[in-house]
Every structure is written in C-alpha cells, then in structure tokens.
mmCIF file of C-alpha atoms in Angstrom:
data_model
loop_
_atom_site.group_PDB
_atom_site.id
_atom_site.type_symbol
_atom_site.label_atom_id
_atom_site.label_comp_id
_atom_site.label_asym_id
_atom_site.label_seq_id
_atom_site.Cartn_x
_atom_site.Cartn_y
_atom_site.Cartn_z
ATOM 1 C CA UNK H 21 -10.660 -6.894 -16.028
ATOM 2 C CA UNK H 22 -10.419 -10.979 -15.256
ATOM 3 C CA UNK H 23 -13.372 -12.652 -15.242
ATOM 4 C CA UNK H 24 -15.048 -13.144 -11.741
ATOM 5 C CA UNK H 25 -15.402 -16.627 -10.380
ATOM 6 C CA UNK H 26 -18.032 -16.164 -7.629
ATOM 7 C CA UNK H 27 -16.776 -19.776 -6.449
ATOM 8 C CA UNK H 28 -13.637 -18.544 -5.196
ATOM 9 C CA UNK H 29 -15.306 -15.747 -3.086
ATOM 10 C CA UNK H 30 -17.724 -18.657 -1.291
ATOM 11 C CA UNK H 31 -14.666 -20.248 -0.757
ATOM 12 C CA UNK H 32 -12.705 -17.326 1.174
ATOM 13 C CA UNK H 33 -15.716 -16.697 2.940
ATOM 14 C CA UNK H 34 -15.667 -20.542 3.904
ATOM 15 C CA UNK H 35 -11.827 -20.307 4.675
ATOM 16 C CA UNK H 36 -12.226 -17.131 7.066
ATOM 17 C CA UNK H 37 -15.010 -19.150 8.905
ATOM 18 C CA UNK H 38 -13.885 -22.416 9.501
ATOM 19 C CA UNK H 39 -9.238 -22.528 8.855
ATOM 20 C CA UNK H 40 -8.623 -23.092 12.184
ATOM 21 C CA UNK H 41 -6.716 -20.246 13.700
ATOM 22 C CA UNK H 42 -3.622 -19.862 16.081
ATOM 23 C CA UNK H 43 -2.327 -16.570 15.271
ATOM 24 C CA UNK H 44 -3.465 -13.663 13.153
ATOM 25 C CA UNK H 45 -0.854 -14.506 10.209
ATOM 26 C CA UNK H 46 -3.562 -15.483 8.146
ATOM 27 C CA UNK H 47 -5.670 -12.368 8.626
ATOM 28 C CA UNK H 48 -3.061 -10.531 7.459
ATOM 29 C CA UNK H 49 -1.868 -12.994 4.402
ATOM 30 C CA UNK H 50 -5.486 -12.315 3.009
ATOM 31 C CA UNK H 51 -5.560 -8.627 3.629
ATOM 32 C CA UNK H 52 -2.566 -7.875 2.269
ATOM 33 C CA UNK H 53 -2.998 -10.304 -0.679
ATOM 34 C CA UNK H 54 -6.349 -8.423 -1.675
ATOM 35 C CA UNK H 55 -4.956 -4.556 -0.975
ATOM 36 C CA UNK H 56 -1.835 -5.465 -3.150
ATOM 37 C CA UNK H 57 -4.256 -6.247 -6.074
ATOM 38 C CA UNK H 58 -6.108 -3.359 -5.656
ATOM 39 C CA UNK H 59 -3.463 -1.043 -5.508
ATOM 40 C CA UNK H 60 -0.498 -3.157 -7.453
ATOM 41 C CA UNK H 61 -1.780 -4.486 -10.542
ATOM 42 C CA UNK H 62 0.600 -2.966 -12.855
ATOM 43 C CA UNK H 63 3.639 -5.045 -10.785
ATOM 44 C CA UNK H 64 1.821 -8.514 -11.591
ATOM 45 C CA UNK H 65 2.620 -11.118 -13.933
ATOM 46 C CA UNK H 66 1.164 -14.241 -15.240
ATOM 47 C CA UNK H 67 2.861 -17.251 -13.994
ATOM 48 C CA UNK H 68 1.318 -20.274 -15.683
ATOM 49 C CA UNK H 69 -2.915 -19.611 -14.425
ATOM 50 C CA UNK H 70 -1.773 -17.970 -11.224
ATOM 51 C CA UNK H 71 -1.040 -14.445 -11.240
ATOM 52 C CA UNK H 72 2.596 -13.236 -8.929
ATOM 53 C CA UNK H 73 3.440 -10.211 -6.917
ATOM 54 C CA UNK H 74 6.611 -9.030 -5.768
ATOM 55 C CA UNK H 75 6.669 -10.781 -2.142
ATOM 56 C CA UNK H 76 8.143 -7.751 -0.730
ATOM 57 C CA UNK H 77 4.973 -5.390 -1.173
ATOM 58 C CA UNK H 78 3.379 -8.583 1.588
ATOM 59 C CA UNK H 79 6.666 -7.894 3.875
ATOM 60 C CA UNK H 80 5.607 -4.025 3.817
ATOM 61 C CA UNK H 81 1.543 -4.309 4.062
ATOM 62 C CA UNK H 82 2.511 -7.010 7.240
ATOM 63 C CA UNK H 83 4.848 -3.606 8.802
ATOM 64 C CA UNK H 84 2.343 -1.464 8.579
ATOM 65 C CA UNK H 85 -0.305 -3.625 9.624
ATOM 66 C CA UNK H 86 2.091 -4.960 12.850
ATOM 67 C CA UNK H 87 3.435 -1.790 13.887
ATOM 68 C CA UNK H 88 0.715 -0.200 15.732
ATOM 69 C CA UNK H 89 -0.212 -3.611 16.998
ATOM 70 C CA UNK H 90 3.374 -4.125 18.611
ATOM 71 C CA UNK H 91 4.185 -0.776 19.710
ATOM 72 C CA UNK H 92 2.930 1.177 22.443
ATOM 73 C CA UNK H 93 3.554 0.211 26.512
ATOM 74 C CA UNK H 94 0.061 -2.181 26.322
ATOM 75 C CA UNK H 95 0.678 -5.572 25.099
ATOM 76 C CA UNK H 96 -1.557 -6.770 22.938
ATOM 77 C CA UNK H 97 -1.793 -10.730 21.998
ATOM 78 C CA UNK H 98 -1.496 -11.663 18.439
ATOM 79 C CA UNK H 99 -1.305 -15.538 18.930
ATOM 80 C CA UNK H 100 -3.662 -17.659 21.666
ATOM 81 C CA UNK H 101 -1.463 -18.124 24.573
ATOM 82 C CA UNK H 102 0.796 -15.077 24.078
ATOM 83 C CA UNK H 103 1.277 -13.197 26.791
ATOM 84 C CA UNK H 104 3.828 -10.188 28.124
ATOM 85 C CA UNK H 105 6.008 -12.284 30.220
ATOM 86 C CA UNK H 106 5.580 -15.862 28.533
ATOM 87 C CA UNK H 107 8.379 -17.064 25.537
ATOM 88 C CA UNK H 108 5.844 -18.073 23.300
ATOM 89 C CA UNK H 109 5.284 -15.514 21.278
ATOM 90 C CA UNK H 110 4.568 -14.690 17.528
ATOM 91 C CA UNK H 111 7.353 -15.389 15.739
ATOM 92 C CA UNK H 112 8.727 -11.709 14.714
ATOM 93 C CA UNK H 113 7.781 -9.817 17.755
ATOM 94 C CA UNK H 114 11.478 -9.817 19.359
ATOM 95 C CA UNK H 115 12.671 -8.179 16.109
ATOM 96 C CA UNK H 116 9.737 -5.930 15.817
ATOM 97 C CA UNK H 117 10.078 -5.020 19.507
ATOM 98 C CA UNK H 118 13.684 -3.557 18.641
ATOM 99 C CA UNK H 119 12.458 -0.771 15.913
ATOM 100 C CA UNK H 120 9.173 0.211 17.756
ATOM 101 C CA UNK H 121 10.809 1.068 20.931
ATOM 102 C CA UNK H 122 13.897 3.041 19.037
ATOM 103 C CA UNK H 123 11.206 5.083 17.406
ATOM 104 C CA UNK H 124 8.985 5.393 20.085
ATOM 105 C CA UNK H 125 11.065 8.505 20.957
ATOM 106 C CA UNK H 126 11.860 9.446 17.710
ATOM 107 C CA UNK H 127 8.276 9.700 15.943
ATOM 108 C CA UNK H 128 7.167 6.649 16.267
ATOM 109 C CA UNK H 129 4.972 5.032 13.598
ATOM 110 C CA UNK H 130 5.152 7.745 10.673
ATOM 111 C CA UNK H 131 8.925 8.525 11.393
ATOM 112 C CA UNK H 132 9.732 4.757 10.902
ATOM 113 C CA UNK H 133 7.523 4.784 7.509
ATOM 114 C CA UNK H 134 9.148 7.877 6.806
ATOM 115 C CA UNK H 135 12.799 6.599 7.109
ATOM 116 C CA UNK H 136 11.800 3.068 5.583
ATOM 117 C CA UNK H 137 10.337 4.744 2.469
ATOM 118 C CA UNK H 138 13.238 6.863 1.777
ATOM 119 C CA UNK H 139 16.145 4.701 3.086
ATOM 120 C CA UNK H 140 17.312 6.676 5.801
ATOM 121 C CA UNK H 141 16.857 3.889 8.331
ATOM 122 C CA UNK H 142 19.483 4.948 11.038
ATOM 123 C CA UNK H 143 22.792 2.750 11.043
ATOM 124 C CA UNK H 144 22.302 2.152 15.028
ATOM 125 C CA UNK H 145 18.601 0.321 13.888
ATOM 126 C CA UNK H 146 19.430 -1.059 10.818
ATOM 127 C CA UNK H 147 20.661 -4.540 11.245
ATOM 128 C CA UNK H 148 17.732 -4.779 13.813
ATOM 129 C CA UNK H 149 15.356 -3.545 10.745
ATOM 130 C CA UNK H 150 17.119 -6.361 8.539
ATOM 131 C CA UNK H 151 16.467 -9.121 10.715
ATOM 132 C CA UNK H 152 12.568 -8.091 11.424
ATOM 133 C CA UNK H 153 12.400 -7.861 7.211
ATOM 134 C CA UNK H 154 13.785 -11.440 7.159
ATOM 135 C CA UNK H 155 11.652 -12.520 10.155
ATOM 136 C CA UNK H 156 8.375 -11.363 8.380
ATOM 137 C CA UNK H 157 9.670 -12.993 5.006
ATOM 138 C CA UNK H 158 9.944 -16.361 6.817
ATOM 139 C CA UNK H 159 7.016 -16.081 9.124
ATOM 140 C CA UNK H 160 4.680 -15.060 5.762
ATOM 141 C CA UNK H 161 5.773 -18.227 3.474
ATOM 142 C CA UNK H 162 6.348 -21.172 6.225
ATOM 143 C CA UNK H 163 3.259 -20.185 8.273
ATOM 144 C CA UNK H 164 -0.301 -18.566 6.507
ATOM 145 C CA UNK H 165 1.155 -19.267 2.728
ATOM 146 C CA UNK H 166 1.531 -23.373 3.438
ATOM 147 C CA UNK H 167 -2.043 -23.662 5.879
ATOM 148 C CA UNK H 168 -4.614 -21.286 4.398
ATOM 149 C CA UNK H 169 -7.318 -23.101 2.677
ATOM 150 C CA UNK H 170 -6.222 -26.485 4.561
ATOM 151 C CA UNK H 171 -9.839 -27.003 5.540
ATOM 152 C CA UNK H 172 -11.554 -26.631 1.920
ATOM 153 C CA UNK H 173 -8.550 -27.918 -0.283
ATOM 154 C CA UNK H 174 -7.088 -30.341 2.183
ATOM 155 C CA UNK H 175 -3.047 -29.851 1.235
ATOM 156 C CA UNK H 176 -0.596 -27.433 2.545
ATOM 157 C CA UNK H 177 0.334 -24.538 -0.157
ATOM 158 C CA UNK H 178 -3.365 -24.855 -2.046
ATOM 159 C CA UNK H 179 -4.041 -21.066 -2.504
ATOM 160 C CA UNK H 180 -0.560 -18.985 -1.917
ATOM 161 C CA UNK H 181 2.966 -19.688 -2.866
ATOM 162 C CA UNK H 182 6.279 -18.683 -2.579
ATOM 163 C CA UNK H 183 7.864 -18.429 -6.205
ATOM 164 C CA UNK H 184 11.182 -17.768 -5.404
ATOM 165 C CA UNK H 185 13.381 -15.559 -7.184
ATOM 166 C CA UNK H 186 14.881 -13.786 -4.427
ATOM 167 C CA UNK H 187 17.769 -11.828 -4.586
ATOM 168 C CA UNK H 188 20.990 -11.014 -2.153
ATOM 169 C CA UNK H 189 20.200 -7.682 -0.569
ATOM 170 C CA UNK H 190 23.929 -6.329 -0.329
ATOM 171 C CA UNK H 191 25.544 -6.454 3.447
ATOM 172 C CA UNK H 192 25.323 -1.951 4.660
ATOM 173 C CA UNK H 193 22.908 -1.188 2.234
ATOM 174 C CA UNK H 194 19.512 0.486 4.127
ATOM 175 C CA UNK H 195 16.591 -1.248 3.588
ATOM 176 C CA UNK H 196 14.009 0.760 1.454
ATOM 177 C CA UNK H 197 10.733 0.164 0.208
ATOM 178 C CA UNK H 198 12.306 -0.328 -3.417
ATOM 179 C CA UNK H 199 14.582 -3.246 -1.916
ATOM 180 C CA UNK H 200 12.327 -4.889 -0.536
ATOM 181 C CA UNK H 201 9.491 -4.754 -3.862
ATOM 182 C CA UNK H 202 12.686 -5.854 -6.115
ATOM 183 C CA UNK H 203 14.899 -8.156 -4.303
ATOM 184 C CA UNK H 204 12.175 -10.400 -2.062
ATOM 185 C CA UNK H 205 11.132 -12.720 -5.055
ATOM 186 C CA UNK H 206 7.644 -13.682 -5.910
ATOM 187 C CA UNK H 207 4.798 -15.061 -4.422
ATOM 188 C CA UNK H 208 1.419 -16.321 -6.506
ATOM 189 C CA UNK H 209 -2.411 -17.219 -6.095
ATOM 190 C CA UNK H 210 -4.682 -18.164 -8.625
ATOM 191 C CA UNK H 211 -6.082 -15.797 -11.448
ATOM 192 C CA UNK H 212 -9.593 -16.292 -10.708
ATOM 193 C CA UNK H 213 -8.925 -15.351 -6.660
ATOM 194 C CA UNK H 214 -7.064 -11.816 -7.948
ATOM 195 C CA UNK H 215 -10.467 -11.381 -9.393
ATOM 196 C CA UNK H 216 -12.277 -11.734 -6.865
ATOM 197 C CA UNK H 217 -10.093 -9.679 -4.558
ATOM 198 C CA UNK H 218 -10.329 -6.790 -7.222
ATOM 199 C CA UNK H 219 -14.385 -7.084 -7.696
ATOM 200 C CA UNK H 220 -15.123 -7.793 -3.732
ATOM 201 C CA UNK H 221 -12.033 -7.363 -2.043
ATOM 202 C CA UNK H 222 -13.626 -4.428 0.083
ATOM 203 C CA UNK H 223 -16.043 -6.822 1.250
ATOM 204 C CA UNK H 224 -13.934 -9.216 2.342
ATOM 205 C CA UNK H 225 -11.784 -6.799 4.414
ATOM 206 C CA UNK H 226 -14.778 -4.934 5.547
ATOM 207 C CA UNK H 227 -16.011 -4.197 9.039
ATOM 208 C CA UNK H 228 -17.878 -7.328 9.325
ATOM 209 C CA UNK H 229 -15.224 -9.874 7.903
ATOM 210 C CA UNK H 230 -11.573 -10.014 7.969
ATOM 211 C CA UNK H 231 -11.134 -7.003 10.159
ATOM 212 C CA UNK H 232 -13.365 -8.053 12.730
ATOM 213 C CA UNK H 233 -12.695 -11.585 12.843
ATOM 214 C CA UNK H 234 -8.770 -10.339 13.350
ATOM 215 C CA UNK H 235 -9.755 -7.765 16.164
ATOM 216 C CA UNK H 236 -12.684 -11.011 17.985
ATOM 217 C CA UNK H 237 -9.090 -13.207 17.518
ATOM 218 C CA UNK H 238 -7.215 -10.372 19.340
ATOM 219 C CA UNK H 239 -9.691 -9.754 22.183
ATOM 220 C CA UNK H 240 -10.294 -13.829 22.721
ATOM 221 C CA UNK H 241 -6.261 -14.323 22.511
ATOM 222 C CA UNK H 242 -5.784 -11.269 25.167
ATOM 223 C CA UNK H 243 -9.143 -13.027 27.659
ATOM 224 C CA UNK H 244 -10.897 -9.937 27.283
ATOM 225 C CA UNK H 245 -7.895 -7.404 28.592
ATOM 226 C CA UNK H 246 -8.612 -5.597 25.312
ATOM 227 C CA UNK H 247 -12.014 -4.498 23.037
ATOM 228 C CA UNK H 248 -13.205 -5.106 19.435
ATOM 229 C CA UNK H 249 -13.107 -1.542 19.032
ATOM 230 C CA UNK H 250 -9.596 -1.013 20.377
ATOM 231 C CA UNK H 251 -7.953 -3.336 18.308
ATOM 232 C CA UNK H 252 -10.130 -2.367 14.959
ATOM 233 C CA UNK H 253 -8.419 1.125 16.283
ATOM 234 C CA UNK H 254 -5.229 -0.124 15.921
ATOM 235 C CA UNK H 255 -5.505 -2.453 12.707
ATOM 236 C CA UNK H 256 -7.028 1.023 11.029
ATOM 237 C CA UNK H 257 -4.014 3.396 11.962
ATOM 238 C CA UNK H 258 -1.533 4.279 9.133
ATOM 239 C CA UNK H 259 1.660 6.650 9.135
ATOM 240 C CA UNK H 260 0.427 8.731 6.142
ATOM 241 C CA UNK H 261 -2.480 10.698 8.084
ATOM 242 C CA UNK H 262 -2.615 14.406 6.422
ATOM 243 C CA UNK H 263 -1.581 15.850 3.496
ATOM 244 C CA UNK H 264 1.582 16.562 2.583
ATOM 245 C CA UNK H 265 2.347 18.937 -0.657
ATOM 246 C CA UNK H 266 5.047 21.062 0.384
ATOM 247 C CA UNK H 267 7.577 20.050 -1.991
ATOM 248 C CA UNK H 268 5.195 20.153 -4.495
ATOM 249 C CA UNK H 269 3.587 23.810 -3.419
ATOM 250 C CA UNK H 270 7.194 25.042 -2.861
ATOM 251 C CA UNK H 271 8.516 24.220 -6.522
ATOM 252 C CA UNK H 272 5.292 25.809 -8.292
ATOM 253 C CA UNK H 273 5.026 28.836 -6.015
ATOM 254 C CA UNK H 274 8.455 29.477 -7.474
ATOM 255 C CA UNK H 275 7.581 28.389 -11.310
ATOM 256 C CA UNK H 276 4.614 31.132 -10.840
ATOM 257 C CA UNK H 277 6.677 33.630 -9.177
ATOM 258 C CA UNK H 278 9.293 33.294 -12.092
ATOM 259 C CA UNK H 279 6.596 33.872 -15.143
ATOM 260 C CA UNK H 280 3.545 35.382 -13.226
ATOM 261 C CA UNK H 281 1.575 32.420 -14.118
ATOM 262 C CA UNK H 282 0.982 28.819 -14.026
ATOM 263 C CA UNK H 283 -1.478 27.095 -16.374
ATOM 264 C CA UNK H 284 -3.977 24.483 -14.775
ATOM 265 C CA UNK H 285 -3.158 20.992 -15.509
ATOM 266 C CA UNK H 286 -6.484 20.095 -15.789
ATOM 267 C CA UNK H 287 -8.017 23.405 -17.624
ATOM 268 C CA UNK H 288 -5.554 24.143 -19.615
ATOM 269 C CA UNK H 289 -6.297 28.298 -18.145
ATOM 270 C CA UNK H 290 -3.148 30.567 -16.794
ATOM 271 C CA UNK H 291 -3.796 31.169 -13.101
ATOM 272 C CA UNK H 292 -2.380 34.408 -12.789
ATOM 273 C CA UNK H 293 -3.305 34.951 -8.701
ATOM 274 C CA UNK H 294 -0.989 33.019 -6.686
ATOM 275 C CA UNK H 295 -3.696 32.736 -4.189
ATOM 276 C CA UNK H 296 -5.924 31.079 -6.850
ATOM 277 C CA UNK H 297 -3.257 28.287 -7.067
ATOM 278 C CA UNK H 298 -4.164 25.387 -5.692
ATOM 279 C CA UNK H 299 -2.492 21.800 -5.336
ATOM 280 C CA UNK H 300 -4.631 18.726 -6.546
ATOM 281 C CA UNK H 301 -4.378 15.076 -5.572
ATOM 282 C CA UNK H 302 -4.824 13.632 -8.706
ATOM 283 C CA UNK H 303 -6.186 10.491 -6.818
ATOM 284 C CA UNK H 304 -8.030 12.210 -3.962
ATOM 285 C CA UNK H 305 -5.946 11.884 -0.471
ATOM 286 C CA UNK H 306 -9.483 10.560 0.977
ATOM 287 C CA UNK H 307 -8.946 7.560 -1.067
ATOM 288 C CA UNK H 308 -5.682 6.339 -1.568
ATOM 289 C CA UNK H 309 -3.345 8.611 1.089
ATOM 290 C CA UNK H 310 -0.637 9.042 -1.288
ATOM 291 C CA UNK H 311 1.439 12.339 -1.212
ATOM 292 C CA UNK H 312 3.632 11.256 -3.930
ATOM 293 C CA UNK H 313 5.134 14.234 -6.471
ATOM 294 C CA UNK H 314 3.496 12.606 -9.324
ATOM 295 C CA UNK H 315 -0.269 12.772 -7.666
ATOM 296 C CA UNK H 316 0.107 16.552 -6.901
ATOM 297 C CA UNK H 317 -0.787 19.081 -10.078
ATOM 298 C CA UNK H 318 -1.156 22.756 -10.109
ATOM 299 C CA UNK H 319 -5.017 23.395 -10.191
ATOM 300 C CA UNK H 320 -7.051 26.677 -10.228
ATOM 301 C CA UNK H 321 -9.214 26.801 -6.967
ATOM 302 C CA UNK H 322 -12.423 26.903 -9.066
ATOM 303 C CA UNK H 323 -11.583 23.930 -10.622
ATOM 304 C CA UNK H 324 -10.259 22.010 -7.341
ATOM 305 C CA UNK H 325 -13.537 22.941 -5.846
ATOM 306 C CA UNK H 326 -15.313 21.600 -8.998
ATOM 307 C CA UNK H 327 -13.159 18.142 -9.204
ATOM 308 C CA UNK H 328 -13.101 17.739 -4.673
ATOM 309 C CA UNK H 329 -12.743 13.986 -4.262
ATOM 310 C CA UNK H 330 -13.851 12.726 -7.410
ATOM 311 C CA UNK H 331 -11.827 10.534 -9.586
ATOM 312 C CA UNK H 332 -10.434 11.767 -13.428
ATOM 313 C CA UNK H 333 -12.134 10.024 -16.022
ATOM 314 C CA UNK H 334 -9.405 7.681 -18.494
ATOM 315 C CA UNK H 335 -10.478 9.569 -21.291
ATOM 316 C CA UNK H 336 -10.221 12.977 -19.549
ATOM 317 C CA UNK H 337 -6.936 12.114 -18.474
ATOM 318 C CA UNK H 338 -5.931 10.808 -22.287
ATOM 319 C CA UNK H 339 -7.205 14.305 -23.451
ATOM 320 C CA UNK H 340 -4.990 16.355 -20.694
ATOM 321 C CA UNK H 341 -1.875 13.648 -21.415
ATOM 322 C CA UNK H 342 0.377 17.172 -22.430
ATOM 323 C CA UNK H 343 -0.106 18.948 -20.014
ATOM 324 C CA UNK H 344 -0.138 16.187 -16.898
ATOM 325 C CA UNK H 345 3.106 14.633 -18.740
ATOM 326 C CA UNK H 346 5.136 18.280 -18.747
ATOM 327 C CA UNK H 347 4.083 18.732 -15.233
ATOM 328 C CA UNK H 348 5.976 15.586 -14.535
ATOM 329 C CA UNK H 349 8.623 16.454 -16.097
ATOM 330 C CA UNK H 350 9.117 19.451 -14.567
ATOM 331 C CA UNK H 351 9.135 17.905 -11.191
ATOM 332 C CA UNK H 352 11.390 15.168 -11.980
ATOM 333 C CA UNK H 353 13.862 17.819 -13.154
ATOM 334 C CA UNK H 354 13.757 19.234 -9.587
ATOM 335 C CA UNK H 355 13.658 16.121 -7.488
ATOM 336 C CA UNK H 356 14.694 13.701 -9.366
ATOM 337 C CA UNK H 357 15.317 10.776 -6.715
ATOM 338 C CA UNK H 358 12.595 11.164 -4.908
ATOM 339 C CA UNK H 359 10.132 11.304 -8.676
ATOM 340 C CA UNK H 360 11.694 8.190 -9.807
ATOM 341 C CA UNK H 361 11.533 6.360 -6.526
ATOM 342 C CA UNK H 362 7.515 7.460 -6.296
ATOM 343 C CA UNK H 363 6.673 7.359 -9.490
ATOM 344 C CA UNK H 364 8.641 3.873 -10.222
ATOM 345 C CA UNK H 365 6.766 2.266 -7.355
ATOM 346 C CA UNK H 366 3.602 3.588 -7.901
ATOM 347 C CA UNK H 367 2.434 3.301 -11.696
ATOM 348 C CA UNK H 368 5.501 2.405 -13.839
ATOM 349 C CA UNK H 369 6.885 -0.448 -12.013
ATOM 350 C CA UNK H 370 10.823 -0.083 -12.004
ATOM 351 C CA UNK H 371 12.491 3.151 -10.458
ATOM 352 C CA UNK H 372 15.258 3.452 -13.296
ATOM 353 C CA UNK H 373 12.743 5.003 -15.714
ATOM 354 C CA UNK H 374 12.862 3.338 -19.378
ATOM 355 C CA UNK H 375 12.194 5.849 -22.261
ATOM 356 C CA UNK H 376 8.580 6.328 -23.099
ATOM 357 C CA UNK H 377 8.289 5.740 -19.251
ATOM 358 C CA UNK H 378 5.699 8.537 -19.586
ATOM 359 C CA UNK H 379 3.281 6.536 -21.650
ATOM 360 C CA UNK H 380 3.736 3.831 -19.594
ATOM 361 C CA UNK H 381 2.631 5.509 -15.915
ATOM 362 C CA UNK H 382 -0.174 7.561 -18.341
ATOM 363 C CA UNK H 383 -1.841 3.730 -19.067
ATOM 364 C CA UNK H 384 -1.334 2.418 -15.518
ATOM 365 C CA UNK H 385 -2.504 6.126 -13.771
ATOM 366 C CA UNK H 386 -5.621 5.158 -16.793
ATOM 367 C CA UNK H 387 -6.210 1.713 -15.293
ATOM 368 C CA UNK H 388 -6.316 2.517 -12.059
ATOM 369 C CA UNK H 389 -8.747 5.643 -11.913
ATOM 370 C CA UNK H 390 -10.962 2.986 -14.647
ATOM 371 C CA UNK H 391 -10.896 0.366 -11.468
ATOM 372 C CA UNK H 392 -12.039 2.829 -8.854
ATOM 373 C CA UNK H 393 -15.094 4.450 -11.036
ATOM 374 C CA UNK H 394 -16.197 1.553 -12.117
ATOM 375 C CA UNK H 395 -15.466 -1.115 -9.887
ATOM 376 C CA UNK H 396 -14.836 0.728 -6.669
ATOM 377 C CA UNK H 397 -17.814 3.180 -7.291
ATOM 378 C CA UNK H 398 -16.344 6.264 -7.044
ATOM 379 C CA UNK H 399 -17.205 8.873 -8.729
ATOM 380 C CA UNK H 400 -16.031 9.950 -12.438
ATOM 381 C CA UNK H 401 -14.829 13.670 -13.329
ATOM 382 C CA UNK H 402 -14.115 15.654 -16.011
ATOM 383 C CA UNK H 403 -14.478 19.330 -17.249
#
C-alpha cells in the first residue's frame, strides 16, 4: 500500500469547499477518480510520480453516474442556469437524451448496462451511443480535468491529466465496456492523491461530502424544484440491483447431476444433496454488486451460512488456490466469452488471457480482499 500523505486529503477537502462550481463535472471527476482506485488498482501504472488509469473506466463511472440523472420525464439541472426549455445545457445531455429515451421502453437503466457490458448495443442506437461516449470523453478532459484544484494550485491541469494514448475505435464495431477500458487512452493524478483515495476515499464520497455537495449543487441549480434527498436518490441508483447466478447455478446443477456430487470450493467436502448446494459471492454482493462467473463458487449451505458477507482472508484464499483455480476453469470451458470478458476486466487486466493468467487474477483477487479487511474494515474469513 502507498504511503498516505494526509496533505493531499486537506487539500481535496479544501478543493470541494472553495473550486468554484458551474456544473457537477467536477463532482463526478473526483468520484469516479477515487471508486476507480478502489476497485481498479490492478489496471494502473506508474507514469513518472503520478499513477494512470485507463480513461475509459472515467467515461463508464460518468454513464452510470448520468443515467439516472438524465432519464426519467422530470428534468433535473446539472449546470446553474440549465433549464428544460433553455439551450444551455451540460454539454452531453443531447447525446445522453438519445439512449435514455430509446431504453426507457426497453428496460431502461439496467437493460442499457446490460447491452453496454456485453456489446449488444442495438444498431438503431449505436451511433447515438458513440457520439455520447465521445461527448463524455471531451466533456471529462477539457472541463473538470484542466479546472479542479484552480483555487489551491492556481494553474489549469494541476491534479488530473489526460495522457493520451488513445486508440481508433473501428467504424460498426458496438461499443463495449472492454472498448472503451482499452482504446480511450490514459489519464493520471499524483501517487500520493491515489493514496489517499484508497485510505479515505469513502470519506470523501460519503454522505456528508462529495455526494451531498453534488445533490445541494443540484437542488440550488434546479431553485428548489427538486430535494437533497431526491437527487442523493438518484446519484445512489445502479443497474446491478439483485443477484444474478443463474448461469453459474445452471452449469453446477448439471456438474452435480452428472457425478452426484460437487465438492465445496472453500471446504474442500463433497456436497452430495443438491439442495445443500449453494452459490457463493466470493466478494459478497452487499459489497461490491458484481455477478461476474468468476465471483460465484459452489459452496455447501453450512459453510455459506458460516462465511455470509464476510470477506476471504489472502492466505485462506492462497491455501484453497486448487480448488478456486479448477472451478474457473471449469466455467471458462463453458462460457468462455463471457469468463474472459469478466474475468479480464475485473482482476487480470486484459480479456485475451496470457498463460499463467490464473496466478495472475489469484494475486489481484489476494490484493483486493487484503484492501477491504484491512483498509475498508470488513471483516476477514476463513474455515
């Protein structure tokens, strides 16, 4: 873990207060900067004392942040002096405007994450979807990127910047989550800031900071047509709400059904009643909503009461390594696609799996349960 710099939190806090806002952009730049290293850290890289993130993950968090902001029949004012019938507007709105209201009969919120995710993004909506992707893009590094920090640093680009890097998306291709992580270039802040968004990031973000200040902004920027509370509604809503294991339940229902057992990843024990099988988040659902294949292991039901929301201890995963690595392999036999694509994104960092690509997600799935006992404060399990 980087060394904290406590000077760099003072100065957020400082920036929040007193950058002078005209739109939310900045809100979001800082949220989305500090979730990305909480939940991203094996896609960073040094870049000379500043660390870099694929700009597309910013692109995505701004999406899903936006969406439930923009969509729906009340307008809601992300930029002082925006208004339903005036022209100035934030700058992506238009573009956003054109994918909300094609899904707003077609599932709205989670059927748009659904079909950005897994690059089924209808022909009819995708050149619309391209041109809100490049609107965000531009919006992200000529507006929040070159002002925040203006009022402690004094000079445009102090804290983010765009690295560059970015490469041609080809013309017909669907835009997908992968795209957008590997073809968007870079953008960096300095080491000692991913610190502090790692150590305190929660705080920052918290009900009484960032998310507040955003949804006050909102209600000031609407004259009171809308609450605090209605807005903090809306900048809390995400299109991954329940959990979702039937792929996962289908393909060992079958496995057991086949040899009359399954063995518990994290026991080691044959279940031999299929109602005794149970399906684990690996990283509990409460605490990072991820459904992906790799997250979902077969698991007695005494030992998925036993392990509930808790997080695996590094070492308890090291000593279960066989048995969590076969179970992988298993599934990437049967859906291969969608196990690379998840899998790639989530803990190994490219989707066309190197060899010894199971070590690899093994030391990131490590790193990431270490941060969330022992920085997070979650707690540690193990049988």
């Amino acid at each position: 873990m980087d060394k904290l710099n406590l000077d760099h939190f003072k100065s957020i806090n400082t920036i929040i207060e007193r950058d002078s806002k005209d739109a939310t952009y900045k809100f979001a730049l800082l949220r989305g900067a500090i979730e990305i290293s909480q939940e991203y850290s094996h896609l960073k890289h040094d870049a000379g004392g500043r660390v870099a993130f694929p700009l597309g993950l910013l692109v995505e968090k701004w999406l899903l942040y936006y969406y439930p902001l923009i969509a729906g029949p009340e307008f809601i004012p992300q930029k002082n002096g925006e208004s339903e019938h005036s022209q100035y507007r934030i700058a992506f709105r238009k573009s956003f405007r054109k994918v909300t209201e094609y899904y707003d009969t077609r599932g709205g919120f989670s059927a748009f994450y659904n079909d950005y995710v897994n690059g089924t993004v209808p022909p009819d909506i995708s050149p619309a979807f391209r041109d809100l992707v490049a609107d965000l893009k531009t919006t992200i590094t000529n507006m929040p990127m070159k002002h925040l920090g203006y009022s402690v640093y004094k000079q445009h680009y102090s804290l983010f910047r765009d690295e560059g890097g970015v490469r041609r998306i080809p013309a017909g291709v669907p835009i997908n989550q992968e795209l957008l992580v590997h073809n968007l270039g870079y953008f960096s802040f300095p080491k000692d800031l991913y610190a502090v968004f790692q150590y305190l990031g929660s705080f920052i973000t918290g009900d009484d900071s960032l998310l507040f200040q955003w949804a006050q902004f909102t209600r000031s920027a609407s004259k009171g047509a809308v609450s605090v509370e209605f807005v903090l509604e809306k900048l809390r809503t995400y299109p991954i709400t329940e959990r979702d294991v039937l792929a996962a339940r289908s393909f060992f229902d079958v496995m057991f059904r086949k040899n009359n057992f399954i063995d518990c990843v994290w026991s080691g024990k044959s279940i031999t009643k299929l109602s005794s099988l149970h399906i684990d988040h690996m990283i509990p659902f409460s605490v990072w909503k991820n459904n992906d294949l790799w997250n979902l292991l077969p698991s007695s039901d005494v030992v998925n009461a036993k392990k509930r929301d808790k997080i695996p201890a590094p070492e308890f995963i090291e000593q279960r390594k066989a048995d969590i690595t076969r179970t992988w392999d298993l599934l990437r036999l049967e859906y291969p696609k969608r196990f690379n694509r998840e899998i790639g994104l989530s803990l190994v960092g490219t989707t066309t799996l190197p060899s010894g690509w199971q070590d690899v997600a093994l030391e990131h799935l490590m790193e990431k349960c270490d941060y969330l006992i022992n920085v997070r404060g979650y707690d540690a399990w193990s049988l």
